Tab-separated table of C-alpha atoms in Angstrom:
chain	number	residue	atom	x	y	z
O	146	MET	CA	-22.569	-57.222	44.629
O	147	ASP	CA	-24.143	-59.230	47.306
O	148	THR	CA	-26.358	-62.217	46.893
O	149	LEU	CA	-29.761	-61.246	47.996
O	150	LEU	CA	-31.797	-64.336	46.872
O	151	GLU	CA	-30.673	-67.736	46.545
O	152	ALA	CA	-32.459	-71.012	45.778
O	153	ARG	CA	-31.117	-74.295	46.397
O	154	GLY	CA	-32.824	-77.373	45.030
O	155	LEU	CA	-36.304	-75.725	45.592
O	156	LYS	CA	-39.320	-78.005	45.109
O	157	LYS	CA	-42.809	-77.261	45.792
O	158	SER	CA	-45.744	-79.672	45.347
O	159	TYR	CA	-49.344	-79.245	45.796
O	160	GLY	CA	-50.668	-82.827	46.528
O	161	ASN	CA	-49.509	-84.601	43.388
O	162	VAL	CA	-48.952	-81.431	41.282
O	163	ALA	CA	-45.352	-80.474	41.172
O	164	ALA	CA	-45.394	-76.381	41.029
O	165	LEU	CA	-41.347	-76.072	41.253
O	166	LYS	CA	-39.116	-79.082	40.368
O	167	GLY	CA	-35.784	-78.075	41.766
O	168	ILE	CA	-34.919	-74.386	41.518
O	169	ASP	CA	-31.359	-73.515	41.795
O	170	LEU	CA	-31.052	-69.340	41.586
O	171	ARG	CA	-28.749	-66.521	42.572
O	172	LEU	CA	-29.690	-63.099	42.449
O	173	MET	CA	-27.622	-60.282	43.018
O	174	SER	CA	-27.978	-56.606	44.412
O	175	GLY	CA	-28.483	-53.824	41.765
O	176	ARG	CA	-30.198	-55.983	39.081
O	177	ILE	CA	-33.575	-55.822	37.707
O	178	VAL	CA	-34.599	-59.282	36.981
O	179	GLY	CA	-37.506	-60.699	34.983
O	180	LEU	CA	-38.972	-63.854	36.101
O	181	LEU	CA	-40.892	-64.601	32.946
O	182	GLY	CA	-43.116	-67.583	32.125
O	183	PRO	CA	-46.673	-68.559	31.120
O	184	ASN	CA	-49.415	-69.094	33.531
O	185	GLY	CA	-48.926	-71.882	35.870
O	186	SER	CA	-45.050	-72.032	35.452
O	187	GLY	CA	-44.449	-71.462	39.154
O	188	LYS	CA	-43.575	-67.816	39.275
O	189	THR	CA	-46.268	-66.939	41.983
O	190	THR	CA	-45.024	-70.094	43.911
O	191	LEU	CA	-41.687	-69.090	44.019
O	192	ILE	CA	-42.244	-65.483	45.128
O	193	LYS	CA	-44.519	-66.528	47.510
O	194	ILE	CA	-41.836	-69.165	49.115
O	195	ALA	CA	-39.299	-66.186	49.305
O	196	CYS	CA	-41.926	-64.145	51.189
O	197	ARG	CA	-42.635	-67.047	53.640
O	198	LEU	CA	-46.017	-67.318	52.527
O	199	LEU	CA	-45.533	-70.846	51.528
O	200	GLN	CA	-43.255	-73.499	52.752
O	201	PRO	CA	-41.031	-75.357	50.183
O	202	THR	CA	-41.669	-79.210	49.969
O	203	GLU	CA	-37.745	-79.667	49.572
O	204	GLY	CA	-34.779	-77.516	49.194
O	205	GLN	CA	-34.187	-73.846	50.776
O	206	ILE	CA	-34.441	-70.289	49.983
O	207	LEU	CA	-31.906	-67.617	51.488
O	208	ILE	CA	-32.879	-64.000	51.767
O	209	ASP	CA	-29.768	-61.948	52.183
O	210	GLY	CA	-28.349	-64.984	53.486
O	211	GLU	CA	-31.121	-65.845	55.815
O	212	ALA	CA	-34.054	-68.161	55.728
O	213	PRO	CA	-37.379	-66.388	55.365
O	214	GLY	CA	-38.741	-65.103	58.607
O	215	PRO	CA	-39.499	-61.457	60.051
O	216	VAL	CA	-36.085	-60.309	59.479
O	217	SER	CA	-36.024	-61.044	55.643
O	218	LYS	CA	-39.691	-59.595	55.616
O	219	SER	CA	-38.384	-56.396	56.623
O	220	LYS	CA	-36.169	-56.522	53.797
O	221	ILE	CA	-38.744	-57.564	51.239
O	222	ALA	CA	-41.205	-54.972	49.619
O	223	TYR	CA	-43.595	-57.462	48.061
O	224	LEU	CA	-46.399	-56.698	45.652
O	225	PRO	CA	-48.875	-59.592	45.565
O	226	ASP	CA	-51.010	-59.909	42.467
O	227	LYS	CA	-54.381	-59.549	44.503
O	228	ASP	CA	-56.010	-56.789	46.336
O	229	PHE	CA	-54.338	-57.253	49.595
O	230	LEU	CA	-54.940	-53.854	51.227
O	231	PRO	CA	-57.867	-53.456	53.952
O	232	ASP	CA	-60.543	-51.640	51.982
O	233	TRP	CA	-61.848	-49.567	54.754
O	234	MET	CA	-58.798	-47.898	55.131
O	235	LYS	CA	-58.082	-44.185	53.718
O	236	THR	CA	-54.997	-43.284	51.898
O	237	ARG	CA	-53.242	-41.497	54.701
O	238	GLN	CA	-54.276	-44.421	57.165
O	239	LEU	CA	-52.545	-46.817	54.785
O	240	LEU	CA	-49.423	-44.490	54.724
O	241	GLN	CA	-49.306	-44.641	58.355
O	242	PHE	CA	-49.727	-48.421	58.576
O	243	TYR	CA	-46.715	-49.040	56.310
O	244	GLU	CA	-44.666	-46.422	58.430
O	245	ASP	CA	-45.524	-48.094	61.734
O	246	PHE	CA	-44.455	-51.650	60.197
O	247	TYR	CA	-41.477	-50.836	57.999
O	248	ALA	CA	-38.863	-48.701	59.043
O	249	ASP	CA	-37.605	-48.228	55.656
O	250	PHE	CA	-41.035	-46.670	54.366
O	251	ASP	CA	-40.218	-43.157	52.781
O	252	ARG	CA	-43.526	-41.072	53.425
O	253	ASN	CA	-42.367	-38.115	51.255
O	254	ARG	CA	-41.682	-40.493	48.349
O	255	ALA	CA	-45.179	-41.813	48.722
O	256	LEU	CA	-46.830	-38.265	49.108
O	257	GLU	CA	-45.087	-37.255	45.805
O	258	MET	CA	-46.229	-40.008	43.940
O	259	LEU	CA	-49.775	-39.760	45.372
O	260	SER	CA	-49.968	-36.087	44.419
O	261	SER	CA	-48.610	-36.713	40.867
O	262	LEU	CA	-51.377	-39.200	40.441
O	263	GLU	CA	-53.871	-36.734	42.149
O	264	ILE	CA	-54.926	-39.455	44.923
O	265	PRO	CA	-56.485	-37.654	47.551
O	266	GLU	CA	-55.292	-38.436	51.156
O	267	ASN	CA	-58.667	-38.871	52.790
O	268	MET	CA	-60.045	-41.260	50.032
O	269	THR	CA	-61.062	-44.668	51.119
O	270	LEU	CA	-59.608	-47.533	49.312
O	271	ARG	CA	-63.169	-49.028	48.724
O	272	LYS	CA	-64.000	-45.868	46.955
O	273	MET	CA	-61.126	-46.087	44.401
O	274	SER	CA	-61.357	-47.643	40.671
O	275	LYS	CA	-59.529	-50.961	40.160
O	276	GLY	CA	-56.791	-48.869	38.372
O	277	THR	CA	-56.306	-46.648	41.316
O	278	LYS	CA	-56.170	-49.227	43.870
O	279	GLU	CA	-53.335	-50.993	41.957
O	280	LYS	CA	-51.403	-47.823	41.639
O	281	MET	CA	-52.013	-47.390	45.455
O	282	GLN	CA	-50.476	-50.596	46.149
O	283	LEU	CA	-47.624	-50.043	43.882
O	284	ILE	CA	-46.777	-46.736	45.450
O	285	LEU	CA	-47.055	-48.165	48.781
O	286	THR	CA	-44.540	-50.929	47.870
O	287	MET	CA	-42.283	-48.740	45.960
O	288	SER	CA	-41.982	-46.014	48.794
O	289	ARG	CA	-40.098	-48.418	50.982
O	290	ARG	CA	-36.040	-48.172	50.709
O	291	ALA	CA	-35.781	-51.949	50.653
O	292	ARG	CA	-33.010	-54.382	49.762
O	293	ILE	CA	-35.348	-56.593	47.570
O	294	TYR	CA	-38.644	-55.831	45.539
O	295	LEU	CA	-40.560	-58.760	44.587
O	296	LEU	CA	-43.110	-57.576	42.204
O	297	ASP	CA	-45.912	-60.205	41.123
O	298	GLU	CA	-47.452	-59.196	37.703
O	299	PRO	CA	-47.346	-55.415	38.559
O	300	ILE	CA	-48.371	-54.537	35.241
O	301	ALA	CA	-51.303	-57.288	34.351
O	302	GLY	CA	-54.722	-56.123	33.948
O	303	VAL	CA	-53.937	-52.182	33.708
O	304	ASP	CA	-54.082	-50.080	30.523
O	305	PRO	CA	-51.023	-49.323	28.526
O	306	ALA	CA	-50.818	-45.714	29.920
O	307	ALA	CA	-50.877	-47.103	33.560
O	308	ARG	CA	-48.453	-49.587	32.582
O	309	ASP	CA	-45.887	-47.088	31.573
O	310	TYR	CA	-46.491	-45.289	34.627
O	311	ILE	CA	-46.073	-48.274	36.596
O	312	LEU	CA	-42.684	-49.134	34.955
O	313	ARG	CA	-41.468	-45.565	35.319
O	314	THR	CA	-42.317	-45.836	39.056
O	315	ILE	CA	-40.341	-48.846	39.357
O	316	ILE	CA	-37.284	-47.662	37.499
O	317	GLY	CA	-37.431	-44.205	39.299
O	318	ASN	CA	-37.804	-45.525	42.794
O	319	TYR	CA	-35.851	-48.578	43.623
O	320	GLU	CA	-32.919	-48.257	45.666
O	321	GLU	CA	-29.421	-48.814	43.426
O	322	ASN	CA	-28.054	-51.432	45.485
O	323	ALA	CA	-31.441	-53.368	45.780
O	324	LEU	CA	-32.860	-56.307	43.807
O	325	VAL	CA	-35.960	-55.992	41.686
O	326	MET	CA	-37.852	-59.218	40.615
O	327	ILE	CA	-40.480	-58.666	38.378
O	328	SER	CA	-42.747	-61.539	37.462
O	329	THR	CA	-44.839	-61.235	34.308
O	330	HIS	CA	-45.835	-62.986	31.149
O	331	LEU	CA	-46.087	-59.679	29.331
O	332	ILE	CA	-42.553	-59.667	28.159
O	333	ALA	CA	-42.580	-56.792	25.517
O	334	ASP	CA	-43.558	-54.109	28.085
O	335	VAL	CA	-40.900	-54.867	30.699
O	336	GLU	CA	-38.092	-55.961	28.309
O	337	SER	CA	-36.574	-52.552	28.024
O	338	VAL	CA	-35.901	-52.308	31.857
O	339	LEU	CA	-34.468	-55.761	32.594
O	340	ASP	CA	-30.861	-56.593	33.327
O	341	GLU	CA	-31.579	-60.145	33.466
O	342	ALA	CA	-34.236	-62.710	32.385
O	343	VAL	CA	-35.162	-66.020	34.018
O	344	PHE	CA	-37.474	-68.204	32.042
O	345	LEU	CA	-39.492	-70.523	34.045
O	346	LYS	CA	-41.272	-73.520	32.334
O	347	LYS	CA	-43.398	-75.909	34.259
O	348	GLY	CA	-41.473	-75.262	37.463
O	349	GLU	CA	-37.957	-75.614	36.080
O	350	ILE	CA	-35.620	-72.727	35.100
O	351	VAL	CA	-34.838	-73.301	31.397
O	352	LEU	CA	-32.661	-70.166	31.073
O	353	HIS	CA	-30.938	-67.424	33.124
O	354	LYS	CA	-29.095	-64.829	31.472
O	355	PRO	CA	-28.353	-61.087	31.172
O	356	THR	CA	-31.041	-59.665	28.621
O	357	ASP	CA	-28.002	-58.404	26.414
O	358	GLN	CA	-26.565	-61.650	26.095
O	359	ILE	CA	-30.009	-63.368	24.961
O	360	ARG	CA	-30.187	-60.703	22.504
O	361	GLU	CA	-26.562	-61.053	21.190
O	362	GLU	CA	-26.533	-64.823	21.017
O	363	THR	CA	-29.943	-65.120	19.504
O	364	GLY	CA	-30.190	-62.297	17.472
O	365	LYS	CA	-33.793	-61.786	18.745
O	366	SER	CA	-35.362	-59.749	21.319
O	367	VAL	CA	-36.303	-61.418	24.656
O	368	ASP	CA	-39.804	-61.168	23.813
O	369	GLU	CA	-39.293	-63.180	20.498
O	370	TYR	CA	-36.931	-65.552	22.113
O	371	PHE	CA	-39.548	-66.350	24.943
O	372	ARG	CA	-42.358	-66.911	22.440
O	373	GLU	CA	-39.901	-69.456	20.592
O	374	VAL	CA	-39.091	-71.061	23.915
O	375	PHE	CA	-42.558	-71.406	25.019
O	376	LYS	CA	-44.223	-72.074	21.660
O	377	CYS	CA	-47.369	-74.318	22.178
F	153	MET	CA	-44.478	-54.919	66.691
F	154	LEU	CA	-47.251	-56.818	68.924
F	155	GLY	CA	-48.414	-53.438	70.123
F	156	LYS	CA	-48.775	-52.049	66.550
F	157	LEU	CA	-50.726	-55.031	65.345
F	158	LEU	CA	-52.969	-54.699	68.317
F	159	LYS	CA	-53.496	-50.953	67.481
F	160	TYR	CA	-54.739	-51.767	63.932
F	161	GLU	CA	-56.772	-54.833	65.244
F	162	ILE	CA	-58.490	-52.814	68.059
F	163	LYS	CA	-59.143	-49.943	65.655
F	164	ALA	CA	-60.786	-52.455	62.969
F	165	MET	CA	-62.922	-54.237	65.453
F	166	GLY	CA	-63.623	-51.083	67.482
F	167	ARG	CA	-65.188	-49.135	64.475
F	168	ILE	CA	-68.091	-51.862	64.416
F	169	MET	CA	-68.395	-52.654	68.115
F	170	LEU	CA	-68.054	-49.389	69.840
F	171	PRO	CA	-71.111	-47.779	68.261
F	172	ILE	CA	-73.168	-50.875	69.156
F	173	TYR	CA	-72.058	-50.700	72.694
F	174	LEU	CA	-72.918	-47.119	72.790
F	175	VAL	CA	-76.317	-47.430	71.283
F	176	LEU	CA	-76.781	-50.404	73.972
F	177	ILE	CA	-75.881	-48.150	76.820
F	178	ALA	CA	-78.202	-45.163	75.367
F	179	LEU	CA	-81.118	-47.215	74.777
F	180	SER	CA	-81.057	-48.612	78.325
F	181	ALA	CA	-80.593	-44.960	79.617
F	182	VAL	CA	-83.699	-43.950	77.439
F	183	PHE	CA	-85.674	-47.005	78.401
F	184	ALA	CA	-85.122	-46.061	82.338
F	185	LEU	CA	-85.759	-42.458	81.932
F	186	THR	CA	-89.062	-43.185	80.011
F	187	MET	CA	-90.160	-45.473	82.928
F	188	ARG	CA	-89.244	-42.989	85.438
F	189	LEU	CA	-91.541	-40.272	83.690
F	190	THR	CA	-94.442	-42.729	84.113
F	191	ILE	CA	-94.166	-43.179	87.532
F	192	GLY	CA	-97.037	-41.669	89.424
F	193	LYS	CA	-98.766	-40.771	86.308
F	194	THR	CA	-102.142	-42.040	85.308
F	195	ALA	CA	-102.242	-41.037	81.563
F	196	VAL	CA	-99.076	-42.613	80.422
F	197	GLY	CA	-100.277	-44.438	76.936
F	198	PHE	CA	-97.681	-42.831	74.732
F	199	LEU	CA	-94.787	-43.141	77.175
F	200	GLU	CA	-95.421	-46.473	77.851
F	201	LYS	CA	-95.656	-47.493	74.470
F	202	PHE	CA	-92.220	-45.671	73.885
F	203	ALA	CA	-90.809	-47.157	76.774
F	204	ILE	CA	-91.784	-50.849	75.219
F	205	VAL	CA	-90.364	-50.053	71.928
F	206	THR	CA	-86.877	-48.747	73.676
F	207	LEU	CA	-86.813	-52.136	75.648
F	208	VAL	CA	-87.440	-54.056	72.402
F	209	LEU	CA	-84.374	-52.212	70.696
F	210	PHE	CA	-82.365	-52.640	73.845
F	211	VAL	CA	-82.766	-56.317	73.675
F	212	ALA	CA	-82.300	-56.358	69.992
F	213	ALA	CA	-79.071	-54.500	70.533
F	214	ILE	CA	-77.796	-56.983	72.968
F	215	ILE	CA	-78.457	-59.731	70.437
F	216	ALA	CA	-76.941	-57.858	67.574
F	217	ALA	CA	-73.864	-57.077	69.960
F	218	CYS	CA	-73.592	-60.983	70.342
F	219	VAL	CA	-74.049	-61.898	66.859
F	220	MET	CA	-71.839	-59.100	65.601
F	221	MET	CA	-69.173	-60.093	67.978
F	222	LEU	CA	-69.016	-63.761	66.658
F	223	ILE	CA	-69.134	-62.714	63.058
F	224	LEU	CA	-66.193	-60.294	63.627
F	225	VAL	CA	-64.358	-62.856	65.550
F	226	ILE	CA	-64.571	-65.311	62.604
F	227	GLN	CA	-64.144	-62.753	59.825
F	228	ARG	CA	-61.078	-61.169	61.312
F	229	PHE	CA	-59.229	-64.505	61.354
F	230	TYR	CA	-60.824	-66.117	58.194
F	231	LYS	CA	-61.015	-63.170	55.798
F	232	HIS	CA	-58.384	-60.806	57.223
F	233	LEU	CA	-55.767	-63.366	58.071
F	234	LEU	CA	-56.434	-66.009	55.676
F	235	GLY	CA	-58.117	-64.272	52.770
F	236	THR	CA	-56.554	-61.756	50.556
F	237	GLU	CA	-55.493	-59.438	53.283
F	238	GLY	CA	-53.418	-62.286	54.564
F	239	TYR	CA	-50.812	-61.143	51.807
F	240	LEU	CA	-50.368	-58.084	53.505
F	241	MET	CA	-50.353	-59.452	57.147
F	242	PHE	CA	-48.063	-62.368	56.540
F	243	SER	CA	-45.551	-60.083	54.638
F	244	LEU	CA	-45.209	-57.680	57.840
F	245	PRO	CA	-42.007	-58.184	59.805
F	246	VAL	CA	-43.643	-60.024	62.394
F	247	SER	CA	-44.126	-63.561	63.663
F	248	THR	CA	-46.998	-65.862	63.135
F	249	GLY	CA	-47.356	-66.021	67.097
F	250	GLN	CA	-47.704	-62.426	67.124
F	251	LEU	CA	-50.413	-62.262	64.485
F	252	ILE	CA	-52.571	-64.926	66.258
F	253	LEU	CA	-52.106	-63.423	69.621
F	254	SER	CA	-53.209	-59.925	68.223
F	255	LYS	CA	-56.337	-61.430	66.827
F	256	LEU	CA	-57.076	-63.165	70.216
F	257	LEU	CA	-56.140	-60.287	72.582
F	258	THR	CA	-58.336	-57.860	70.581
F	259	ALA	CA	-61.359	-60.380	70.587
F	260	VAL	CA	-60.987	-60.890	74.308
F	261	LEU	CA	-60.702	-57.106	74.902
F	262	TRP	CA	-63.870	-56.224	72.848
F	263	ILE	CA	-65.766	-58.901	74.479
F	264	VAL	CA	-64.631	-57.619	77.969
F	265	ILE	CA	-65.836	-54.309	77.002
F	266	GLY	CA	-69.001	-55.622	75.772
F	267	LEU	CA	-69.605	-57.189	79.313
F	268	ILE	CA	-68.643	-53.805	80.955
F	269	ALA	CA	-71.102	-51.987	78.527
F	270	GLY	CA	-73.737	-54.597	79.391
F	271	VAL	CA	-73.168	-53.904	83.184
F	272	LEU	CA	-73.041	-50.209	82.705
F	273	ALA	CA	-76.440	-50.359	80.582
F	274	GLY	CA	-77.710	-52.503	83.815
F	275	PHE	CA	-76.464	-49.815	86.266
F	276	ALA	CA	-78.093	-47.104	84.038
F	277	MET	CA	-81.580	-48.815	84.139
F	278	VAL	CA	-81.466	-49.497	88.012
F	279	GLY	CA	-79.735	-45.849	88.560
F	280	ILE	CA	-82.363	-44.294	87.048
F	281	LEU	CA	-85.281	-46.214	87.676
F	282	SER	CA	-84.572	-45.802	91.518
F	283	SER	CA	-84.034	-42.871	93.083
F	284	VAL	CA	-80.192	-41.806	92.585
F	285	PRO	CA	-79.058	-41.203	96.187
F	286	GLU	CA	-80.687	-44.561	97.293
F	287	PHE	CA	-78.725	-46.340	94.225
F	288	MET	CA	-75.642	-44.561	94.924
F	289	LYS	CA	-75.906	-45.978	98.622
F	290	GLU	CA	-76.463	-49.366	97.074
F	291	VAL	CA	-73.299	-49.201	95.123
F	292	GLN	CA	-71.571	-47.977	98.246
F	293	ASN	CA	-72.625	-50.925	100.059
F	294	ALA	CA	-71.739	-53.573	97.411
F	295	TRP	CA	-68.485	-52.073	97.024
F	296	ASN	CA	-67.713	-51.979	100.823
F	297	SER	CA	-69.114	-55.519	101.079
F	298	LEU	CA	-66.898	-56.550	98.158
F	299	PHE	CA	-63.788	-55.733	99.994
F	300	THR	CA	-64.958	-56.696	103.781
F	301	GLN	CA	-66.437	-60.276	102.658
F	302	ALA	CA	-63.571	-62.489	101.747
F	303	ASP	CA	-65.857	-64.969	100.272
F	304	LEU	CA	-67.507	-62.633	97.976
F	305	THR	CA	-64.247	-61.161	96.472
F	306	ARG	CA	-62.976	-64.486	96.112
F	307	ASN	CA	-65.799	-65.810	94.270
F	308	LEU	CA	-66.245	-62.802	92.115
F	309	THR	CA	-62.583	-63.032	91.133
F	310	LEU	CA	-62.997	-66.965	90.391
F	311	PHE	CA	-66.276	-66.302	88.572
F	312	VAL	CA	-64.328	-63.455	86.394
F	313	LEU	CA	-61.371	-65.984	85.870
F	314	VAL	CA	-63.505	-69.003	84.841
F	315	ILE	CA	-65.384	-66.796	82.427
F	316	LEU	CA	-62.281	-65.439	80.888
F	317	ALA	CA	-60.385	-68.610	80.627
F	318	GLY	CA	-63.655	-70.070	78.997
F	319	VAL	CA	-63.782	-67.093	76.555
F	320	ILE	CA	-60.313	-67.434	75.596
F	321	ALA	CA	-60.691	-71.281	74.968
F	322	SER	CA	-63.557	-70.794	72.860
F	323	LEU	CA	-61.767	-68.217	70.549
F	324	CYS	CA	-58.825	-70.687	70.391
F	325	LYS	CA	-61.081	-73.323	69.300
F	326	VAL	CA	-62.683	-71.005	66.480
F	327	TYR	CA	-59.109	-70.224	65.258
F	328	ALA	CA	-57.932	-73.752	65.324
F	329	SER	CA	-61.161	-74.822	63.372
F	330	ILE	CA	-60.681	-72.131	60.707
F	331	ALA	CA	-57.017	-73.083	60.486
F	332	ILE	CA	-57.975	-76.658	59.874
F	333	GLY	CA	-60.573	-75.832	57.220
F	334	HIS	CA	-57.783	-73.676	55.712
F	335	GLN	CA	-55.973	-77.067	54.840
F	336	PHE	CA	-58.930	-78.073	52.386
F	337	GLY	CA	-58.179	-76.123	48.850
F	338	ARG	CA	-61.863	-75.764	48.227
F	339	ASN	CA	-64.653	-75.495	50.756
F	340	ARG	CA	-62.571	-74.000	53.516
F	341	ALA	CA	-65.467	-72.596	55.238
F	342	LEU	CA	-67.415	-75.839	55.155
F	343	PHE	CA	-64.342	-77.750	56.432
F	344	ALA	CA	-63.784	-75.162	59.081
F	345	VAL	CA	-67.328	-75.793	60.474
F	346	PHE	CA	-66.796	-79.586	60.170
F	347	ALA	CA	-63.614	-79.150	62.134
F	348	TYR	CA	-65.564	-77.078	64.873
F	349	VAL	CA	-68.119	-79.954	65.290
F	350	ALA	CA	-65.479	-82.548	65.306
F	351	ILE	CA	-63.516	-80.863	67.968
F	352	GLY	CA	-66.581	-80.515	70.035
F	353	ILE	CA	-67.370	-84.262	69.705
F	354	ALA	CA	-63.579	-85.034	70.568
F	355	GLU	CA	-63.993	-82.779	73.636
F	356	LEU	CA	-67.021	-84.761	74.812
F	357	ILE	CA	-65.255	-88.127	74.245
F	358	VAL	CA	-62.456	-87.095	76.228
F	359	ALA	CA	-64.813	-85.755	79.243
F	360	TRP	CA	-66.529	-89.287	78.845
F	361	VAL	CA	-63.677	-91.208	79.113
F	362	VAL	CA	-62.414	-89.287	82.187
F	363	SER	CA	-65.560	-89.507	83.693
F	364	LYS	CA	-65.110	-93.549	83.390
F	365	ILE	CA	-62.076	-93.183	85.091
F	366	ASP	CA	-62.917	-90.917	87.879
F	367	ALA	CA	-66.337	-90.049	88.114
F	368	SER	CA	-65.895	-86.902	90.359
F	369	LEU	CA	-63.372	-85.462	88.001
F	370	GLY	CA	-65.412	-86.129	85.065
F	371	PHE	CA	-68.316	-84.260	86.665
F	372	ARG	CA	-66.241	-81.411	87.347
F	373	ILE	CA	-64.881	-81.444	83.558
F	374	PHE	CA	-68.414	-81.468	82.498
F	375	SER	CA	-69.618	-78.725	84.902
F	376	GLY	CA	-66.150	-76.885	83.797
F	377	MET	CA	-67.182	-77.046	80.487
F	378	SER	CA	-70.766	-76.205	80.815
F	379	SER	CA	-71.178	-73.796	83.638
F	380	SER	CA	-68.827	-71.929	86.354
F	381	GLY	CA	-69.066	-73.747	89.808
F	382	LEU	CA	-68.257	-71.172	92.316
F	383	ASP	CA	-66.613	-73.836	94.463
F	384	LEU	CA	-62.881	-73.357	94.597
F	385	LYS	CA	-62.062	-76.809	93.434
F	386	ASN	CA	-64.624	-76.692	90.353
F	387	SER	CA	-63.777	-73.399	89.360
F	388	LEU	CA	-59.786	-74.340	89.320
F	389	THR	CA	-60.607	-77.367	87.562
F	390	ALA	CA	-62.646	-75.428	84.946
F	391	ILE	CA	-59.773	-72.987	84.554
F	392	GLY	CA	-57.206	-75.701	84.363
F	393	ILE	CA	-59.462	-77.353	81.616
F	394	SER	CA	-59.537	-73.966	79.906
F	395	ALA	CA	-55.909	-73.596	79.985
F	396	ILE	CA	-55.387	-77.427	78.484
F	397	GLN	CA	-57.879	-76.337	75.544
F	398	ILE	CA	-56.021	-73.034	75.019
F	399	CYS	CA	-52.836	-74.796	74.643
F	400	ILE	CA	-53.787	-77.473	72.347
F	401	TYR	CA	-55.935	-75.269	70.049
F	402	SER	CA	-53.311	-72.315	69.885
F	403	VAL	CA	-50.346	-74.913	68.912
F	404	ILE	CA	-52.541	-76.451	66.290
F	405	THR	CA	-53.457	-73.104	65.003
F	406	TRP	CA	-49.911	-71.790	65.068
F	407	LEU	CA	-48.485	-75.090	63.537
F	408	LEU	CA	-51.040	-74.791	60.558
F	409	LEU	CA	-50.422	-71.015	59.960
F	410	ASP	CA	-46.645	-71.120	60.329
F	411	ARG	CA	-46.062	-74.437	58.510
F	412	ARG	CA	-49.046	-74.720	56.147
F	413	LEU	CA	-49.981	-71.531	54.982
F	414	ASN	CA	-51.466	-71.524	51.596
F	415	LEU	CA	-53.223	-68.030	50.809
F	416	GLU	CA	-55.631	-68.253	47.922
């Protein structure tokens, strides 16, 4: 197993507000990791620093041994928690866009998923429903044979049926020697697929363990244990 | 990768600008044709009215093209690079410099195409209005004189370069202002406008200080900023000033986007 994501003393402040207070984290290939924490715990900030959408205030992050830049971006398949695709583009134009920029994009895989979801190739993104748009974003992200998948709240805001589809898509499509990091606060839905859990609380890691170990040591599910740790 | 960025940027701007430019040329042709039909005729009430309407539409199309270009330049940078689409663009395996350059080169390209469309529209009007063989002769003469009269060629080249450098400098100024506005969490658009005004004031102060030190250079800076003197020395000064502006503004833009990016 290789270290694919490593954070050392990572800090990020927005003015006087500290979003990350010195994160040390090592994530290996072949693992599905849950980045778990309530809203405002720093999950998105950590992912954005890994994608070089933010600069850390202190410390560093390494992606497959390198500082974030064009090379690391070619290895990361990132799903933001926003509508990030140009809405005037049609499905087939979006496939072309991903194929043009990412050498690891697998068009056939994308086409299979599109047909199973019955999303027409000549449909403009603007005309898609919110749920379809989210599925489109997920299909494009998961159709890459990337080293690292960073999925920011992939199941928030969709109905339970769509949630199941999304999780099946993630499990069924990631590369075996890749690292998948799923950030969410909906633990119960993702618990079954996670190998490891990272609990993030107010910008600090309070726990990083294999999910089996958490269940063994506490006698609780990760979801139950999460509720205990983050009790208001 | 820059080539791929350009491909998509040119397409994104073209799907709006190209139809406007085509309408512009078509309207000029329709206007000229209508006017030609009225020549030598007495009862031309309807045709005349039609020609006037076309002319008004033509002028409206020119204004629309200019306004649309301005909106697109701002929108493609403010919304598509620093809005939510920024999540897509900044995760691509490209450098920040390539992203900025793709926006700049595409805007320059569509502005140049717009100028060419304007010239073509002018040609269409003059060409159809005058009798065609005569017009072609005029074009031939103009073409010949361009390559026989050294001064004309030189002046035209200088003129084009001064305009081009000025356009690039103006675009860089807009981008820098938006990048500065991006630093303010809320009211990013408002602060971008403030930044644009502040940069304008700073430019005037610099020009004023220089004019105090060297009156003639000051004049050339002022003239370089406001118009394109066809005098060689003035033109080169204007190009030089544009080059300085381009360097300063693009460095500001690059630094802010590369080091202090904070997408909403």
